[in-house]
CSV table of C-alpha atoms in Angstrom, one decimal:
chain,number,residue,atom,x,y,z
A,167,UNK,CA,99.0,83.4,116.1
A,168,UNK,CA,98.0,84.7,112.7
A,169,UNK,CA,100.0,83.5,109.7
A,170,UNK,CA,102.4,86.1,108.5
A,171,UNK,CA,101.2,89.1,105.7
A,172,UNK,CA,103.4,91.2,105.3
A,173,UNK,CA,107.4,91.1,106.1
A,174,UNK,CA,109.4,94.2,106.3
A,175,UNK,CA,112.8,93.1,107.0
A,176,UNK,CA,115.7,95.3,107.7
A,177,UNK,CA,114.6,97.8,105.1
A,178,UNK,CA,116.1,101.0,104.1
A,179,UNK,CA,115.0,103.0,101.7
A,180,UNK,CA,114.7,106.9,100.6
A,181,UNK,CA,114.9,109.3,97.2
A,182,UNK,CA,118.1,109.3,94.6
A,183,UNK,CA,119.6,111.9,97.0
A,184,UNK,CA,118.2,111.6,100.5
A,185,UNK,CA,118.0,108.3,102.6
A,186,UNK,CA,114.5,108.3,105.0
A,187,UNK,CA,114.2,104.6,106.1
A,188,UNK,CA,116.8,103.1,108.2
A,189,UNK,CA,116.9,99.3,108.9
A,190,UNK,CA,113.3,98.9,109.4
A,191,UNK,CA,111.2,95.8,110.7
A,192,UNK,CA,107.5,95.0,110.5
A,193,UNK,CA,105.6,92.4,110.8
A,194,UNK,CA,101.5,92.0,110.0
A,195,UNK,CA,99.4,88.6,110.2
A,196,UNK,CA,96.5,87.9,108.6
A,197,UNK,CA,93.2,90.0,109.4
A,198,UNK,CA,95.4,91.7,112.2
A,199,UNK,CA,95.4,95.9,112.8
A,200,UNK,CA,98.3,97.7,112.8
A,201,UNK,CA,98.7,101.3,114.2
A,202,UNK,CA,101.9,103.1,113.1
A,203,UNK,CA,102.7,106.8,115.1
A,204,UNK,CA,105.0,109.4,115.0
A,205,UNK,CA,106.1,113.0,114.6
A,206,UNK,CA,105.5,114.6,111.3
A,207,UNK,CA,108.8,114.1,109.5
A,208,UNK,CA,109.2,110.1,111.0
A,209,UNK,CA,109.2,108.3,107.8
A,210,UNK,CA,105.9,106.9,108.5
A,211,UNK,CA,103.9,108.2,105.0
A,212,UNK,CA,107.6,106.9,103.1
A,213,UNK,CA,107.3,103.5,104.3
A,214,UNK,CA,103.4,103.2,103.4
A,215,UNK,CA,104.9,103.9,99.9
A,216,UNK,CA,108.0,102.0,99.5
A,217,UNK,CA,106.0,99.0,100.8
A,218,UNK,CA,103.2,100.0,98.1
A,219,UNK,CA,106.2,99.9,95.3
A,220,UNK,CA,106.2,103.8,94.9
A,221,UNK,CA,108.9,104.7,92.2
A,222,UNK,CA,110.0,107.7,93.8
A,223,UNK,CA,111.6,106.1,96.5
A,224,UNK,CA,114.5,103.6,95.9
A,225,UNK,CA,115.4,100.3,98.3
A,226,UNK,CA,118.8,100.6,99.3
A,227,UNK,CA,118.6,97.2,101.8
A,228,UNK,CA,116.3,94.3,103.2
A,229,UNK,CA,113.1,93.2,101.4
A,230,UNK,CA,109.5,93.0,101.6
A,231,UNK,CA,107.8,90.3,101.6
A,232,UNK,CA,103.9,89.6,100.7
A,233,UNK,CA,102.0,86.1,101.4
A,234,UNK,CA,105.3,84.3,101.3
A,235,UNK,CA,106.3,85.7,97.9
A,236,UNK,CA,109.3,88.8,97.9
A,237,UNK,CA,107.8,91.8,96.4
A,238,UNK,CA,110.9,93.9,96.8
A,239,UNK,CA,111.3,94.5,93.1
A,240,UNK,CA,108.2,93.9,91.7
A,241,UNK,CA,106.3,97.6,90.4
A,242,UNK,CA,103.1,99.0,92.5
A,243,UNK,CA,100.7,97.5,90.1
A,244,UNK,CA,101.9,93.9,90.5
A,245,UNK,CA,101.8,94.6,94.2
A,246,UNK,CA,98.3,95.7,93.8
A,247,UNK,CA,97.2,92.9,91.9
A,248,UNK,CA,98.6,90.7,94.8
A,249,UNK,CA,96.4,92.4,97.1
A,250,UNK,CA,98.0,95.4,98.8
A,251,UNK,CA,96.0,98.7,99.0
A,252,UNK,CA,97.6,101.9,99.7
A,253,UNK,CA,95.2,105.0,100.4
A,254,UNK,CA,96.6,108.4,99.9
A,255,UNK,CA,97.0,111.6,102.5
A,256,UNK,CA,96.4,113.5,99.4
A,257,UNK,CA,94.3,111.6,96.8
A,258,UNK,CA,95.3,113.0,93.3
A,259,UNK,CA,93.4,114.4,90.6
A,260,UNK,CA,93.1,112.1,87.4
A,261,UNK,CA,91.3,114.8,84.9
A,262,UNK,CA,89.6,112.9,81.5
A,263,UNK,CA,89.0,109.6,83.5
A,264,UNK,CA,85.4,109.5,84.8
A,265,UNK,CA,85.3,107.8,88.7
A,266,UNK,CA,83.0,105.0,87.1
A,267,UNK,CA,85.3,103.7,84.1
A,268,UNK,CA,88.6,103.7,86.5
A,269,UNK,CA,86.6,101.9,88.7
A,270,UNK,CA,85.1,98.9,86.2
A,271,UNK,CA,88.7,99.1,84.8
A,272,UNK,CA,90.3,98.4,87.4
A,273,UNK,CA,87.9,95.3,88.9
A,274,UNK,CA,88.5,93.9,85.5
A,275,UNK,CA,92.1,94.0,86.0
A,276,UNK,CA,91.5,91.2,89.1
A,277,UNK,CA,90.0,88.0,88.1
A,278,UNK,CA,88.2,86.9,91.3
A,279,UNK,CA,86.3,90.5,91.2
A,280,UNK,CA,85.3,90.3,87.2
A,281,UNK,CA,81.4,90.2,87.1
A,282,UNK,CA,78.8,91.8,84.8
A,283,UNK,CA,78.1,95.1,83.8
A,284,UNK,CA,74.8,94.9,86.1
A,285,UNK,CA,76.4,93.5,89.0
A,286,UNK,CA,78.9,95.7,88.8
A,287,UNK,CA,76.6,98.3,88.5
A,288,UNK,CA,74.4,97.4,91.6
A,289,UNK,CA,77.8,96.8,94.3
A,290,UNK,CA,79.2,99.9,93.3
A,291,UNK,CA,75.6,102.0,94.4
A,292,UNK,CA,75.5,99.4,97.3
A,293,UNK,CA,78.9,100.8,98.4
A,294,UNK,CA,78.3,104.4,97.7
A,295,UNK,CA,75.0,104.5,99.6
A,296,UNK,CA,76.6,103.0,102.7
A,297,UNK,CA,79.5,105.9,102.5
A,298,UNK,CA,76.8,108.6,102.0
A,299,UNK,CA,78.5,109.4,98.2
A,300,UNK,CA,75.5,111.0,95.9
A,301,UNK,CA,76.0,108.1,92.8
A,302,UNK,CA,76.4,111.6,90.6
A,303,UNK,CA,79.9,111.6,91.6
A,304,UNK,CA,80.6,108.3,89.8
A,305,UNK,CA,80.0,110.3,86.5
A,306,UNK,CA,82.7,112.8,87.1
A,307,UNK,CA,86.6,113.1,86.8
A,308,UNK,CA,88.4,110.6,89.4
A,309,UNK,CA,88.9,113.7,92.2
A,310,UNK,CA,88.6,116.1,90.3
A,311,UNK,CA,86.9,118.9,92.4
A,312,UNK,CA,85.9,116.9,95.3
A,313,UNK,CA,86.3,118.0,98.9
A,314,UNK,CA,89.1,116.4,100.8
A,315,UNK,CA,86.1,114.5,102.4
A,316,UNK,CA,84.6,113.5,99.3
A,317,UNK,CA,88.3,112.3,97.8
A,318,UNK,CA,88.4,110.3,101.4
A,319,UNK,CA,84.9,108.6,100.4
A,320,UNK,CA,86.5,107.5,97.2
A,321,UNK,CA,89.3,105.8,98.3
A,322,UNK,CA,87.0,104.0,101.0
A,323,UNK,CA,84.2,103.1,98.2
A,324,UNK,CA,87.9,101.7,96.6
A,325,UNK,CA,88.4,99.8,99.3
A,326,UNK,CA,85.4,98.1,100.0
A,327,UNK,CA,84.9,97.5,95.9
A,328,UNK,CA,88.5,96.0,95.6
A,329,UNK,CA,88.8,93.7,99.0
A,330,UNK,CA,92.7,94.1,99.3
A,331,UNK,CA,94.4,91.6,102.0
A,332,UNK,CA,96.0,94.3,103.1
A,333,UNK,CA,95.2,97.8,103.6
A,334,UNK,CA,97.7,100.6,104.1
A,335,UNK,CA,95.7,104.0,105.1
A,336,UNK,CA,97.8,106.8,104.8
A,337,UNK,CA,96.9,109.7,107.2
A,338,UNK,CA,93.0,109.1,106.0
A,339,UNK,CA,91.7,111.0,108.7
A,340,UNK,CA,93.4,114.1,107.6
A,341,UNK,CA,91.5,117.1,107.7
A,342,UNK,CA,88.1,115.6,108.0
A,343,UNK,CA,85.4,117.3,110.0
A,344,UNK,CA,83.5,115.1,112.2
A,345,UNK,CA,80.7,113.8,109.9
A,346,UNK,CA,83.0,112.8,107.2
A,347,UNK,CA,85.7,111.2,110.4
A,348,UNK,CA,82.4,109.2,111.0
A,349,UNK,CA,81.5,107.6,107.5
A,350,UNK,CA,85.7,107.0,106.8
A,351,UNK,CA,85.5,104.9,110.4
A,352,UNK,CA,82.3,103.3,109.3
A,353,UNK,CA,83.9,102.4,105.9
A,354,UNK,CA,87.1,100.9,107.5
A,355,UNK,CA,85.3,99.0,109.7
A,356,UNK,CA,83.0,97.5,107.0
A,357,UNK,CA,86.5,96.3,105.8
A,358,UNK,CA,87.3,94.6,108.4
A,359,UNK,CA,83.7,93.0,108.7
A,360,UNK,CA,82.9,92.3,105.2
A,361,UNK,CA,86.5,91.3,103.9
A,362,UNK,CA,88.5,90.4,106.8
A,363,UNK,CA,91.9,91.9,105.5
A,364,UNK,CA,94.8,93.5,107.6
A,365,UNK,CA,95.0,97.2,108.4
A,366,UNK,CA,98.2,99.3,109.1
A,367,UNK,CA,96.9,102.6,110.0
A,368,UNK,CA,99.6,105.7,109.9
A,369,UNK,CA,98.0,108.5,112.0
A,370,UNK,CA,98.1,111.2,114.1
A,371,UNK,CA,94.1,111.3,115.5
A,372,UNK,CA,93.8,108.6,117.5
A,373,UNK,CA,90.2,109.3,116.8
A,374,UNK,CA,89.9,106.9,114.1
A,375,UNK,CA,91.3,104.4,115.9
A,376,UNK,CA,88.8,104.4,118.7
A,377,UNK,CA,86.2,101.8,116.9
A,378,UNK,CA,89.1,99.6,116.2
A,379,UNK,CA,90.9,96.5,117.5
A,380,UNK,CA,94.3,97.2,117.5
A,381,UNK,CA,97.0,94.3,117.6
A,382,UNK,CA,100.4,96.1,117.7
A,383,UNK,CA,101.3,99.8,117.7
A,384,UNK,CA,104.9,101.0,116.2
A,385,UNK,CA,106.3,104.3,116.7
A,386,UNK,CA,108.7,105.7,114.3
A,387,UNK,CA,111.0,108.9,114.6
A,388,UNK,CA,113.8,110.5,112.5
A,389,UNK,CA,113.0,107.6,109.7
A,390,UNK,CA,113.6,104.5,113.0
A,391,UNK,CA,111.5,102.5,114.3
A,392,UNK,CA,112.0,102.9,117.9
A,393,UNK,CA,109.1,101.6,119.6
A,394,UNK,CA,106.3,98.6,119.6
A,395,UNK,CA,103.7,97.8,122.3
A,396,UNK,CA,99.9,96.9,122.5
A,397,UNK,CA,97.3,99.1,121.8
A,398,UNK,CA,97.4,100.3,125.5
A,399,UNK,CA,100.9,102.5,123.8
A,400,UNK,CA,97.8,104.7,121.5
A,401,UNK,CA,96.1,106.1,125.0
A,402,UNK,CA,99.9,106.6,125.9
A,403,UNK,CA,100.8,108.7,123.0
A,404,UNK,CA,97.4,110.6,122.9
A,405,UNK,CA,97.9,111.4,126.4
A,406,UNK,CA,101.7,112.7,126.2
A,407,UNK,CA,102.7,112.9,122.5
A,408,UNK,CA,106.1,111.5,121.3
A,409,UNK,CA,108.5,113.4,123.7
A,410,UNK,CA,110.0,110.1,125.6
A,411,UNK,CA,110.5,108.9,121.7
A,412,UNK,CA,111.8,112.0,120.2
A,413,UNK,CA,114.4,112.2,123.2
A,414,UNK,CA,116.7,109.3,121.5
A,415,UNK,CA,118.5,111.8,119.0
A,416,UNK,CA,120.4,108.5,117.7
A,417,UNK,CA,118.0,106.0,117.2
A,418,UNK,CA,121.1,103.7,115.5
A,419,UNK,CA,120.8,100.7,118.8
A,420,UNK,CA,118.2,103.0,120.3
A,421,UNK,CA,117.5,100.9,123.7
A,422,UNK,CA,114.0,102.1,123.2
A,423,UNK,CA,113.3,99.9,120.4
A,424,UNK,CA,111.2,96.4,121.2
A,425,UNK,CA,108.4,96.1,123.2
A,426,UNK,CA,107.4,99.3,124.6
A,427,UNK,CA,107.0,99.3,128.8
């Protein structure tokens, strides 16, 4: 069994005048992949962000832990610097901040990552040629402009350059036509290869998932999560959707929640 990541215990969470989270527990090991489904409007993108530290949601209950430490109140960039990654469903735009100096600021930011201006230099093309990212991009404004398949490129030339333990990607398949699907996939799985970190995946496509090994799946609905199982619960889901989930209009004790059958 793989030593414990990530602890979500009992966690509720939501905005200043909305709760969204209710009581929620996950568990992730070491180097395992996580697949977390729902209906738009679960929760699913809210919990990839309260985990991240996101200041525009607010822990009413339970804690997070991170490689034995609790993280619960510490801000996103500590949580970064201890490893975790969040990737956006919509990347922002940083204008006045080339792609390049956000990148070398922020490697510089993690000691085990520091290295020369040449190195640097030479890992960051290394990266960008294997995601098919013209190197011209690297001299403009972080997302500024780019496709929504080019922004998806950036967080997975991120990815690769930083070497998080864990990995949260947010709805990265979103919108991407079937070349782009192809170099994202290509890009997590060089993750996995080359750094060996855990992955929770939140998705709808189960497309992205189909190069993957999948250790658990968890389905959320109405901010609960209602349902766990093996990666045998993905063809499930892609073959019937959520209905048999979205039945349970009170999920408080929902009988559904455990090991899915």
């Amino acid at each position: 069994m793989a030593t414990q990541l990530l602890s979500v215990s009992s966690l509720s969470a939501g905005t200043d005048d909305k709760p969204i989270l209710h009581d929620i527990d996950l568990s992730v090991g070491e180097g395992e992949c996580h697949v977390l489904m729902g209906p738009n409007g679960a929760g699913k993108s809210t919990l990839g962000h309260v985990i991240m530290g996101d200041p525009a949601y607010r822990v009413t209950s339970g804690s997070i832990g991170f490689a034995g430490e609790d993280v619960t109140e510490l801000p996103a960039d500590k949580r970064s610097l201890a490893g975790i990654f969040l990737s956006y469903q919509a990347p922002v735009e940083v204008p006045g901040v080339p792609l390049y100096s956000f990148l070398r600021s922020i490697c510089q930011m993690r000691p085990e990552l520091k290295t020369t201006a040449r190195k640097f230099r030479e890992r960051v093309g290394e990266i960008a040629e294997s995601l098919d990212l013209d190197q011209s991009f690297l001299m403009r404004e972080l997302n500024v402009g780019f496709s929504g398949g080019e922004k998806k490129k950036i967080e997975m030339l991120q990815l690769l350059l930083l070497r998080p333990r864990l990995a949260i990607l947010d709805e990265t398949d979103s919108g991407l036509d079937v070349d782009a699907l192809g170099i994202v996939s290509r890009g997590i799985q060089a993750y996995r290869d080359q750094v060996g970190g855990a992955l929770v995946v939140i998705t709808h496509n189960t497309r992205i998932l189909e190069r993957l090994e999948v250790d658990r799946t968890h389905v959320m609905v109405k901010g609960h999560m209602v349902a766990e199982g093996p990666a045998d619960l993905i063809a499930e889901i892609d073959a019937r959707g959520f209905e048999r989930f979205e039945r349970c209009e009170d999920c408080d004790g929902c009988p559904m929640v455990g090991d899915a059958q």
